Short mmCIF file of C-alpha atoms in Angstrom, two decimals:
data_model
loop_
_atom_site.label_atom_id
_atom_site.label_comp_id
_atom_site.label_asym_id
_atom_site.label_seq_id
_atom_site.Cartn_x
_atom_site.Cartn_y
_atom_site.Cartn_z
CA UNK A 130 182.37 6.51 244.83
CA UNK A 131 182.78 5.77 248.22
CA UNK A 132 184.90 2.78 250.25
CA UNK A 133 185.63 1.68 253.57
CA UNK A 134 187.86 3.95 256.25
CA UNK A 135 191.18 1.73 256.73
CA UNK A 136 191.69 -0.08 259.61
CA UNK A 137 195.57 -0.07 258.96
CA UNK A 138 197.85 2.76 257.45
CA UNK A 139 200.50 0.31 254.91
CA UNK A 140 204.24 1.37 254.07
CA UNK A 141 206.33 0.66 251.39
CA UNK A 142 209.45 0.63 253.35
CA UNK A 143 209.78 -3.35 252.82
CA UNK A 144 209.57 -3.38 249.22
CA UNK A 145 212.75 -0.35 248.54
CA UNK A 146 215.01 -1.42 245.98
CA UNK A 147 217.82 -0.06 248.02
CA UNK A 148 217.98 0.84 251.92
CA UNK A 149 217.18 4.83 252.50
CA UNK A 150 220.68 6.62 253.47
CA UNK A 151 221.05 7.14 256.79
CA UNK A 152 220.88 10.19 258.49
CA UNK A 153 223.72 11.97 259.77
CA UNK A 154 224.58 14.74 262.47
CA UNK A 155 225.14 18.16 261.11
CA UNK A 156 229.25 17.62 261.85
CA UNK A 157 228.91 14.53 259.64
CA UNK A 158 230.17 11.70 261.51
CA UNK A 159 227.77 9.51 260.31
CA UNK A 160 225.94 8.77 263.37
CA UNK A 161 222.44 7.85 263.04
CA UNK A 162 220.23 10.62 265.22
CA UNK A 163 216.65 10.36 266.59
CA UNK A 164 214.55 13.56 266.79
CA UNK A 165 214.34 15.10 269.99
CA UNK A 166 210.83 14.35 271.81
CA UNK A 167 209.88 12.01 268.96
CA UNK A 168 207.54 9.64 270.07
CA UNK A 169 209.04 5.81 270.00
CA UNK A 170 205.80 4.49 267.93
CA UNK A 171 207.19 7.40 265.06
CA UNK A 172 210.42 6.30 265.20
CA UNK A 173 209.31 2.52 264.78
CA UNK A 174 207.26 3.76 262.18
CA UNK A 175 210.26 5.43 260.20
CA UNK A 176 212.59 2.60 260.29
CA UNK A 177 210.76 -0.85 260.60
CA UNK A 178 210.19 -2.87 257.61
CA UNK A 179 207.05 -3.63 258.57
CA UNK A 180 203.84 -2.96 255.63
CA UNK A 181 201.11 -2.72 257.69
CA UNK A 182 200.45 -0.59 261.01
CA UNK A 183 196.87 -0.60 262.65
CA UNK A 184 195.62 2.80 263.29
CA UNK A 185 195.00 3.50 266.54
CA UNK A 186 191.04 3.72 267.92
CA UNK A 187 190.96 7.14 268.91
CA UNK A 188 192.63 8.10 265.55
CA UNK A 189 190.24 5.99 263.49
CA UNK A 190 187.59 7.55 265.11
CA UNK A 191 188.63 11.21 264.34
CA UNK A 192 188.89 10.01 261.10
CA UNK A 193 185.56 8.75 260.85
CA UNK A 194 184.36 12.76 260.81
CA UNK A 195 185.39 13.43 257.44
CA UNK A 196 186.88 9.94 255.75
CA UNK A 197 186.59 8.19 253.70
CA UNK A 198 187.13 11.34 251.26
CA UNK A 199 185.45 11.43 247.67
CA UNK A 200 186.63 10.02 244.27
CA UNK A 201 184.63 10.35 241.12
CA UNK A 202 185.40 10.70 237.01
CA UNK A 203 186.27 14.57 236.59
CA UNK A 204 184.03 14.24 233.17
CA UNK A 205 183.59 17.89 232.75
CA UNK A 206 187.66 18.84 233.70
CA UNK A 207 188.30 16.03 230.36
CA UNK A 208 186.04 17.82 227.94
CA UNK A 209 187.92 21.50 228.95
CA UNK A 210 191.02 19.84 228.66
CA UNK A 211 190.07 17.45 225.42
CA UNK A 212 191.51 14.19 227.76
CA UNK A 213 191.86 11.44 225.76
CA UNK A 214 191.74 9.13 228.75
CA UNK A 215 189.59 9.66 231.78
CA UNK A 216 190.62 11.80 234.82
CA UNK A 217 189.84 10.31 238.39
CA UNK A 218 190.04 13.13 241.07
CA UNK A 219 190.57 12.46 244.61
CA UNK A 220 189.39 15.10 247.16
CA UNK A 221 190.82 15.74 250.17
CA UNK A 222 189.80 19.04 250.80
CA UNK A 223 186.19 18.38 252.73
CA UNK A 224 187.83 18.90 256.81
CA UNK A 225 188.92 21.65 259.28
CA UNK A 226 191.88 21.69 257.92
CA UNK A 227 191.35 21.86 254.24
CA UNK A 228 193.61 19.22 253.77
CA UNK A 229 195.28 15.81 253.75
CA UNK A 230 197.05 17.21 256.70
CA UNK A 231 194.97 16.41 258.89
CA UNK A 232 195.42 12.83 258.08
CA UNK A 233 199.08 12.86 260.10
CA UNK A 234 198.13 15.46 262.31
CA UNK A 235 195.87 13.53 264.47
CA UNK A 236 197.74 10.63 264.40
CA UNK A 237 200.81 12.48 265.62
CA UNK A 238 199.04 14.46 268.31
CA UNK A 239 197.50 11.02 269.47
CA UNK A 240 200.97 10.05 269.43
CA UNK A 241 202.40 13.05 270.87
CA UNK A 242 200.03 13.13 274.15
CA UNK A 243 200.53 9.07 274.94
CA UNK A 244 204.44 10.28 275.01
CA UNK A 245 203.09 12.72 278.08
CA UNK A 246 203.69 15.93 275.70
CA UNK A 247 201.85 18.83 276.75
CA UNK A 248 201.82 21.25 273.74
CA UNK A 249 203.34 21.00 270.15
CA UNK A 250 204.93 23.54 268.42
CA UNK A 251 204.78 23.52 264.18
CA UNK A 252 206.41 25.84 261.40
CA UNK A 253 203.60 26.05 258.48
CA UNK A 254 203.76 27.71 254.81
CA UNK A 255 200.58 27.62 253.91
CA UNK A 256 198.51 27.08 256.72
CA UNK A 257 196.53 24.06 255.64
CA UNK A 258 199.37 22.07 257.92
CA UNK A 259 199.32 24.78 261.23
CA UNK A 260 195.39 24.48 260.92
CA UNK A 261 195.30 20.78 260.81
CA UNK A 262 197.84 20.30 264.25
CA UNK A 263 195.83 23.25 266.03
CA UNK A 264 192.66 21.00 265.50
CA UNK A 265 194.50 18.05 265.99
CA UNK A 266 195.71 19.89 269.64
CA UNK A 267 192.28 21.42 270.77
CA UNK A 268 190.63 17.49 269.72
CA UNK A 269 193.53 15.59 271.82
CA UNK A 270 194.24 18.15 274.81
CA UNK A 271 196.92 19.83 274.00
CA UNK A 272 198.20 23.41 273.51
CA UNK A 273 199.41 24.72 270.19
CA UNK A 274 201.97 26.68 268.40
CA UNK A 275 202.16 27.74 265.15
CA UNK A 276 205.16 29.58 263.07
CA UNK A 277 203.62 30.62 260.13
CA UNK A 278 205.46 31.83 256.80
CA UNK A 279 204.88 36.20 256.98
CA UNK A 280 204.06 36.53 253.31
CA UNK A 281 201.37 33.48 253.33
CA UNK A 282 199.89 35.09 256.35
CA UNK A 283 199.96 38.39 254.92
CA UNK A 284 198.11 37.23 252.50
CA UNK A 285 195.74 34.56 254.09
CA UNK A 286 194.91 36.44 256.93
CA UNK A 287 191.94 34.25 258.00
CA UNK A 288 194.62 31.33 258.07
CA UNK A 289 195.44 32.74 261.11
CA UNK A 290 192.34 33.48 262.69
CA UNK A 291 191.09 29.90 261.76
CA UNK A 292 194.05 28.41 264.00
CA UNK A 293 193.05 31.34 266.48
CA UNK A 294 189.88 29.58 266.65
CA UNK A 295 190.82 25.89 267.26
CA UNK A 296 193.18 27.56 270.21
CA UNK A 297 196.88 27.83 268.96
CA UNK A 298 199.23 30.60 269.02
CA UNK A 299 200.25 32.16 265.93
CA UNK A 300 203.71 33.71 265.25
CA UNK A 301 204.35 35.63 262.30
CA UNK A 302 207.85 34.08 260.47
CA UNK A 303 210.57 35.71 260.78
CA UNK A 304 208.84 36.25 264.60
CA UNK A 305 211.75 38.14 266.63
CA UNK A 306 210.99 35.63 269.50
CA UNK A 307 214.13 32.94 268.68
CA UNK A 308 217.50 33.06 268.14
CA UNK A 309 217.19 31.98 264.41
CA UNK A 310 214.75 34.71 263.03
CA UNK A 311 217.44 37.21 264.28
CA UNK A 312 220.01 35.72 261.98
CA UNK A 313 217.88 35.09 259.58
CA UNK A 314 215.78 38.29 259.27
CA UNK A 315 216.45 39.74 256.02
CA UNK A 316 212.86 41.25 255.25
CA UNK A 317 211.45 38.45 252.85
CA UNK A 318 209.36 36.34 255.33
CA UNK A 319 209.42 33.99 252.58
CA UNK A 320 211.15 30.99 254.12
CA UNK A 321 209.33 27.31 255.45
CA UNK A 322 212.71 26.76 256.59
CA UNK A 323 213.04 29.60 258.54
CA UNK A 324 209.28 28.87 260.12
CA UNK A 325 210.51 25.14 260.88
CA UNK A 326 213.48 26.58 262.17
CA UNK A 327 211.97 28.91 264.83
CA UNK A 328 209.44 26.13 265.58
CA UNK A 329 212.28 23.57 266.69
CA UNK A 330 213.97 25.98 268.36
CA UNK A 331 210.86 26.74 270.81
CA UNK A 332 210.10 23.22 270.95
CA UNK A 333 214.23 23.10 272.41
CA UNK A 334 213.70 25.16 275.02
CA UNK A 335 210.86 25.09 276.72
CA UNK A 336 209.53 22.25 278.81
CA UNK A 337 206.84 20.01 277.84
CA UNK A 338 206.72 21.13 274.21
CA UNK A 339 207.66 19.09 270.86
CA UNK A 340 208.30 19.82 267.67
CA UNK A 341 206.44 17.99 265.09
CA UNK A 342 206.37 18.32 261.24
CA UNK A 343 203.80 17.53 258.65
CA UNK A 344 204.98 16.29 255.51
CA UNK A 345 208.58 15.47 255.08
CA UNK A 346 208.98 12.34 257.64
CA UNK A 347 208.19 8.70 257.01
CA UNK A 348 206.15 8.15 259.58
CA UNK A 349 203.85 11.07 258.29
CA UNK A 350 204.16 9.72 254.56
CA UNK A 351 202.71 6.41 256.24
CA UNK A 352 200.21 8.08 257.68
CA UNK A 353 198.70 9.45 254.63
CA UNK A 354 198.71 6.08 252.95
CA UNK A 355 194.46 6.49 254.02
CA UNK A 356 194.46 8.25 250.93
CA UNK A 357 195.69 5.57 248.49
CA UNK A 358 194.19 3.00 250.11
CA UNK A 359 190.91 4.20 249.42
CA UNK A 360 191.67 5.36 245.99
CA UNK A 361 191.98 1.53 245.04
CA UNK A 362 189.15 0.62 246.44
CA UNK A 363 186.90 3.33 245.04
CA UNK A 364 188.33 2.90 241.37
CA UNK A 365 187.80 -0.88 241.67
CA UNK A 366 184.24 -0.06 242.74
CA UNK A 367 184.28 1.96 239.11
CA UNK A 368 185.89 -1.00 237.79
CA UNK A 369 188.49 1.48 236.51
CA UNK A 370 192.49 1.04 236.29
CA UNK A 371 195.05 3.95 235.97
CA UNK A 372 198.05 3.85 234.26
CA UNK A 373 199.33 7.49 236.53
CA UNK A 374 199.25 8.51 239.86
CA UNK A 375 199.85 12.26 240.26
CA UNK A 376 200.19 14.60 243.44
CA UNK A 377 201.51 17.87 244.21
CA UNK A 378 204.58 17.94 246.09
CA UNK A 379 205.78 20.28 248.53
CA UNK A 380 208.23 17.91 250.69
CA UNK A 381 205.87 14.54 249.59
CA UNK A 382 203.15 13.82 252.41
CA UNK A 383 200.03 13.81 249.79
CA UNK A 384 202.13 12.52 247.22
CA UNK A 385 202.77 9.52 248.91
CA UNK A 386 199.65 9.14 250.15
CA UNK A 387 198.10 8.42 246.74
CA UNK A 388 201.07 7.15 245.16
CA UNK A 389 203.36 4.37 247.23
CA UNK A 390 200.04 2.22 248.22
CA UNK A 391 200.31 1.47 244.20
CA UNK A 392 203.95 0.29 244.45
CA UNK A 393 203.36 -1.28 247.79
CA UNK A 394 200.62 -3.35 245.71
CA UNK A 395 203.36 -3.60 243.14
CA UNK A 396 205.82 -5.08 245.29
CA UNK A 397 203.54 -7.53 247.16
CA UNK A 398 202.77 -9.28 243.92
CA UNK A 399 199.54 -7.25 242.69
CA UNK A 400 199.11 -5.55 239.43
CA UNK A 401 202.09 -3.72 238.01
CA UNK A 402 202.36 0.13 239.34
CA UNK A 403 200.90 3.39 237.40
CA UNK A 404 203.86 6.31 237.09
CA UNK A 405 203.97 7.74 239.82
CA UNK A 406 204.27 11.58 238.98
CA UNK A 407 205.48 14.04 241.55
CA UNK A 408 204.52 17.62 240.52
CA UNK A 409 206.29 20.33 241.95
CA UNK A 410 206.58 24.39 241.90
CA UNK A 411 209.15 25.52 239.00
CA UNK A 412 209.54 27.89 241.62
CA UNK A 413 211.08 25.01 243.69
CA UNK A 414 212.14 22.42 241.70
CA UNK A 415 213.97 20.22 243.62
CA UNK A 416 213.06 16.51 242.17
CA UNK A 417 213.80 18.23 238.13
CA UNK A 418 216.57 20.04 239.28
CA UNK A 419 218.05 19.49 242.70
CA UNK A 420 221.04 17.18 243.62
CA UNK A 421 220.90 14.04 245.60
CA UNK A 422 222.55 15.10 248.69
CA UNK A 423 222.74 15.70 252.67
CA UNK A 424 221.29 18.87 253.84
CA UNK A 425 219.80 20.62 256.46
CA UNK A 426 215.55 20.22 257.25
CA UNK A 427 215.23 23.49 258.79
CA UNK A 428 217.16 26.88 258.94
CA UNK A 429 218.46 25.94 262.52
CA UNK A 430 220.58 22.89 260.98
CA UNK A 431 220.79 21.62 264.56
CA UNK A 432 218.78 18.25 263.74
CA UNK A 433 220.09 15.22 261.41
CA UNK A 434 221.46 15.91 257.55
CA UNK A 435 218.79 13.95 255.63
CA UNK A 436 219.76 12.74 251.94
CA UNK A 437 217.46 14.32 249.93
CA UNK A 438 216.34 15.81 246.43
CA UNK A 439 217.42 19.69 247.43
CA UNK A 440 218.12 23.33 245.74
CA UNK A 441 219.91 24.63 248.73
CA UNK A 442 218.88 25.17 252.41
CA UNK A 443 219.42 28.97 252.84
CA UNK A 444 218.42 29.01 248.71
CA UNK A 445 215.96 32.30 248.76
CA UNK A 446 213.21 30.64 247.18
CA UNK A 447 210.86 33.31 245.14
CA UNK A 448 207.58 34.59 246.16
CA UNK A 449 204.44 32.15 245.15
CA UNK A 450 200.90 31.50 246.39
CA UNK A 451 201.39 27.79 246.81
CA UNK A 452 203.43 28.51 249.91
CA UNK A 453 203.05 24.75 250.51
CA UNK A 454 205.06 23.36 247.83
CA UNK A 455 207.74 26.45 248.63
CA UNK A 456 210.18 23.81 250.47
CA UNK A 457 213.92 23.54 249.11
CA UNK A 458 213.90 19.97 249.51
CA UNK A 459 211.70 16.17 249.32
CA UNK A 460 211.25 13.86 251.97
CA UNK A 461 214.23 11.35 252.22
CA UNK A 462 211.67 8.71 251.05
CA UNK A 463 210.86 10.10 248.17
CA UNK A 464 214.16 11.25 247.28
CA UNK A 465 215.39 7.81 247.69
CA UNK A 466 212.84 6.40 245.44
CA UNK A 467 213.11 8.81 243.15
CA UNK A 468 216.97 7.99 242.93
CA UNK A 469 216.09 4.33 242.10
CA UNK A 470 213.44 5.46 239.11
CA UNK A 471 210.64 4.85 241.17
CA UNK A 472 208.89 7.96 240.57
CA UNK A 473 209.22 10.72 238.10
CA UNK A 474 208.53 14.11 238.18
CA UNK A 475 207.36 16.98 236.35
CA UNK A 476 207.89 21.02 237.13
CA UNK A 477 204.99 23.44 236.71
CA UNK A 478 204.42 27.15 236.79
CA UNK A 479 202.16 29.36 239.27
CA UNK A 480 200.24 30.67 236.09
CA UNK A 481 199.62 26.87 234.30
CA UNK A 482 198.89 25.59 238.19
CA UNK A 483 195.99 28.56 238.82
CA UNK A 484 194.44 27.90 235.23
CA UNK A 485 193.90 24.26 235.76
CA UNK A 486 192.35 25.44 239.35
CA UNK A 487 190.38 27.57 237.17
CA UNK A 488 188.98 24.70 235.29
CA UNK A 489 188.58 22.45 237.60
CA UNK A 490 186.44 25.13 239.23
CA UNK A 491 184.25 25.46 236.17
CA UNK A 492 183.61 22.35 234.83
CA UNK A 493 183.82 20.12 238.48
CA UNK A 494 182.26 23.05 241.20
CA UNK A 495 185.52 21.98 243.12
CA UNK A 496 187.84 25.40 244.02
CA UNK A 497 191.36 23.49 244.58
CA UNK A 498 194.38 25.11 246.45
CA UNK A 499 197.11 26.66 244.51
CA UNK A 500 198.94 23.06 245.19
CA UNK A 501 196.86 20.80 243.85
CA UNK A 502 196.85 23.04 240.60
CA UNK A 503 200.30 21.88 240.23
CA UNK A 504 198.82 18.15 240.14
CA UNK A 505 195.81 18.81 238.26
CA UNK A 506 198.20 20.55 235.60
CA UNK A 507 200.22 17.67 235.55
CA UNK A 508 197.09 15.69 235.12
CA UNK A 509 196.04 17.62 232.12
CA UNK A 510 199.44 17.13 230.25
CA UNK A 511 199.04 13.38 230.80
CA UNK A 512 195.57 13.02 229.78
CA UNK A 513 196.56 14.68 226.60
CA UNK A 514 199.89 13.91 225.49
CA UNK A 515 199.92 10.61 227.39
CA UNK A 516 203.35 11.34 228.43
CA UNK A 517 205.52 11.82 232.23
CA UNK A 518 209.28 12.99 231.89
CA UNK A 519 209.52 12.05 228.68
CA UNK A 520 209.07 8.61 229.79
CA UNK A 521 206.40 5.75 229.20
CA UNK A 522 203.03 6.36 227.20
CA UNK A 523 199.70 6.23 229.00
CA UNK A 524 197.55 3.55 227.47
CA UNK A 525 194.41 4.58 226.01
CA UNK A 526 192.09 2.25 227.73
CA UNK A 527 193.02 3.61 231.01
CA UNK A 528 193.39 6.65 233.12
CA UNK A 529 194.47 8.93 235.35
CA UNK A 530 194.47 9.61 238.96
CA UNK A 531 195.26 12.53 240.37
CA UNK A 532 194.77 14.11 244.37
CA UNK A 533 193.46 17.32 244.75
CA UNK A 534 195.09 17.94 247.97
CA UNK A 535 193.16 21.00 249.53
CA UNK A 536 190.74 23.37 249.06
CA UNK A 537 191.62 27.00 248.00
CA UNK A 538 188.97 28.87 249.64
CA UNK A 539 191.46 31.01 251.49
CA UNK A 540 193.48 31.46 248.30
CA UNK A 541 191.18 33.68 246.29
CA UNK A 542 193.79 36.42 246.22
CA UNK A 543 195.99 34.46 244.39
CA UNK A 544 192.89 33.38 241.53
CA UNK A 545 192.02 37.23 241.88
CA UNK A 546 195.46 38.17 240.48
CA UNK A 547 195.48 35.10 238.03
CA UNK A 548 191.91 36.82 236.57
CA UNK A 549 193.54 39.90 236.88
CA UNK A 550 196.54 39.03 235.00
CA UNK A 551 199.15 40.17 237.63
CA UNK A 552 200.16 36.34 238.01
CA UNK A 553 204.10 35.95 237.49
CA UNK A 554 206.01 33.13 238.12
CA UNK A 555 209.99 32.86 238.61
CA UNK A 556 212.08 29.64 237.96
CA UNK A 557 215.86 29.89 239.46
CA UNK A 558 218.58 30.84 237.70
CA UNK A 559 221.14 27.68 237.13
CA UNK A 560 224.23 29.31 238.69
CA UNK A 561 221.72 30.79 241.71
CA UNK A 562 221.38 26.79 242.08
CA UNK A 563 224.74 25.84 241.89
CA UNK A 564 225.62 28.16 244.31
CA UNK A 565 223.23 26.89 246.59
CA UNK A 566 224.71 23.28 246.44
CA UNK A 567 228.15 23.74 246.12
CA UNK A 568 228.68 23.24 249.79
CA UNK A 569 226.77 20.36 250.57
CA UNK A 570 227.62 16.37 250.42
CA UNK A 571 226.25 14.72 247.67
CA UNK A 572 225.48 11.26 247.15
CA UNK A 573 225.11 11.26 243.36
CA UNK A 574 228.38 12.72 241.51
CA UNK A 575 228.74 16.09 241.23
CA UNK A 576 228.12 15.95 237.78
CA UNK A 577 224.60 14.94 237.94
CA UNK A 578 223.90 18.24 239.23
CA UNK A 579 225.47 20.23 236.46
CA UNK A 580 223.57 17.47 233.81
CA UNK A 581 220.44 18.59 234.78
CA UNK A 582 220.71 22.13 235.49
CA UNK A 583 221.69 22.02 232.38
CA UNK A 584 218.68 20.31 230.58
CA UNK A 585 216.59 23.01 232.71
CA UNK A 586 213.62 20.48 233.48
CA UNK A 587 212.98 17.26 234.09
CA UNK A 588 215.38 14.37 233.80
#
């Protein structure tokens, strides 16, 4: 089904129940900080309480290459799964990129050049976020630089060459060229945080460069709104309704680009919201079994605390093919609405995330990324036991939507060793959790950590 490209991205920053917590320096002091090089119209876009924000021309038109992005019935995924209600599949997977990333990576590098920026410099897991700022960069003028996660390039070698392509520079992570790898270097090259880290610490000194990020900020969140915006259109086209809203979520960028438009709606005075259901690695579970607290974005720890759903900054997170989702804690957005029961979450396994790829693939001709098999799992378990967290029943009439984020083309090694049976998957330990909180400043009571490490899932 298809709809119209939006003219205007909408937020849902008006409608919170409670104000996000502000950001504080890493001595604490409780000073608000700004990013360094961060465009003004981003920083508007992160604090304003404003719903709507036009998209800029030159972004639109960018758009107009591969948006608006497919929806349809997933008919044949229902029958494999026996669904007892239907299963709506949005697809964002049909660009350069492979992703929704691409959504927030022009409009930053459209943002990013106005500000007189000359090249942008980006940490990656992945890949599907370095490739979408390299295109974003050769389309808008600038240079690029990508810090890429060592084991996810390792292993997605063509990631690489793909950014290659579109003109970027591609560092291995841990590099050797900053400061941070050096302290850091301790032979996993598994760490997003450590790739963010070396990223902002280029971006700090050198001249003309910026640092920008892909998921975790508001303004990026906004951006992706295209998604969900369309979504309602194309199931009111169908003449369908949804009772849950499901994404994959590494730090929250595709999440909340299907999901907040529906509480926006909400909160303006439309139709009451679907659950919202945040999927996430069990690998990484920071939304199931994090605390609500202040900690670092990056391994550097030299920009703002952010309150956030977190296991730990320098937490070692284990080895996994959906390198995206391998981040130790949620946007402050999210986090903040998930405080307030907003949205709910649900933790799922490398092995149950690759077989609902797998069926997906069979029954829809659609090859998803090792992310969006988180969300297409979590589809599955609400299309047949009509149940979220333990919370609220689907009804039967309706059904659910879910957003396959990516395609996972360049992820056949990880399907090969699913087929193979070589797939593992590794939760952390409770204590290894603890540990990794104890020092940090939380903004729920202590106790709330220990609850739900505890309960060892979802609360």
């Amino acid at each position: 089904m298809s709809a119209r490209l939006p003219t205007r991205w909408r937020g849902v920053l008006p409608y919170l129940s409670e104000p996000m917590p502000p950001d504080l320096t890493p001595e604490s002091t409780g000073r608000t900080e700004v990013g360094v090089n961060l465009p003004m119209e981003l920083v508007r876009q992160s604090v304003l309480e404003r719903e709507y924000w036009p998209i800029p021309d030159e972004v639109a038109t960018a758009y107009r290459g591969y948006r608006p992005t497919p929806l349809w019935r997933a008919t044949g995924f229902e029958r494999a799964i026996g669904a007892r209600v239907p299963v709506y599949v949005k697809y964002e997977g049909g660009n350069i990129s492979g992703s929704h990333k691409l959504n927030t990576a022009l409009a930053q590098a459209h943002y990013y050049r106005r500000a007189g920026v000359k090249e942008l410099v980006t940490g990656t897991g992945a890949g599907q976020w370095g490739t979408a700022m390299a295109a974003a960069c050769a389309l808008f003028g600038l240079r690029c630089r990508v810090f890429m996660v060592e084991s996810s390039l390792r292993r997605k070698p063509y990631r690489g060459t793909l950014m290659r392509m579109l003109g970027a520079e591609v560092h291995s992570s841990p590099s050797g060229l900053t400061e941070v790898s050096g302290r850091h270097r301790d032979g996993t090259g598994n760490s997003l945080s450590l790739a963010i880290g070396e990223a902002v610490e280029y971006a700090a000194t050198h001249d003309g460069v910026a640092f920008c990020i892909g998921s975790g900020e508001t303004y990026s969140i906004l951006h992706q709104s295209v998604i969900g915006l369309e979504a309602q259109e194309q199931l009111a086209g169908l003449e369908a309704e949804v009772d849950a809203v499901v994404g994959c979520v590494g730090a929250g960028s595709n999440f909340g680009g299907i999901a907040l438009p529906f509480l926006a709606e909400e909160r303006a005075g439309g139709a009451a919201s679907p659950t919202l259901v945040a999927a996430e690695s069990t690998t990484a579970p920071k939304l199931t079994r994090g605390v609500y607290a202040y900690d670092k974005t990056d391994a550097t720890g030299s920009g703002p605390l952010e309150a956030m759903y977190t296991i730990g900054s320098d937490y070692p997170i284990p080895d996994a093919h959906s390198a995206g989702l391998r981040f130790h804690g949620a946007a402050k957005l999210i986090s903040a609405l998930r405080h307030e029961g907003d949205v709910a979450a649900t933790a799922v396994s490398q092995p149950e995330a690759l077989s609902a790829g797998q069926l997906l693939t069979k029954n829809e001709a659609v090859l998803p990324a090792p992310e969006s098999g988180h969300a297409l799992a979590a589809a599955a378990r609400l299309a047949t036991t009509g149940a979220a967290d333990g919370e609220r029943q689907l009804r039967a009439e309706r059904g659910v939507l879910v957003c396959v984020s990516g395609h996972g083309f360049l992820d056949l090694g990880a399907y090969e060793q699913m087929l193979d049976g070589a797939l593992d998957d590794e939760a952390p330990a409770e204590q290894a959790l603890l540990g990794a909180v104890s020092g940090l400043t939380p903004i729920r009571e202590p106790a709330g950590l220990a609850a739900g490490l505890a309960a060892g899932g979802s609360r």
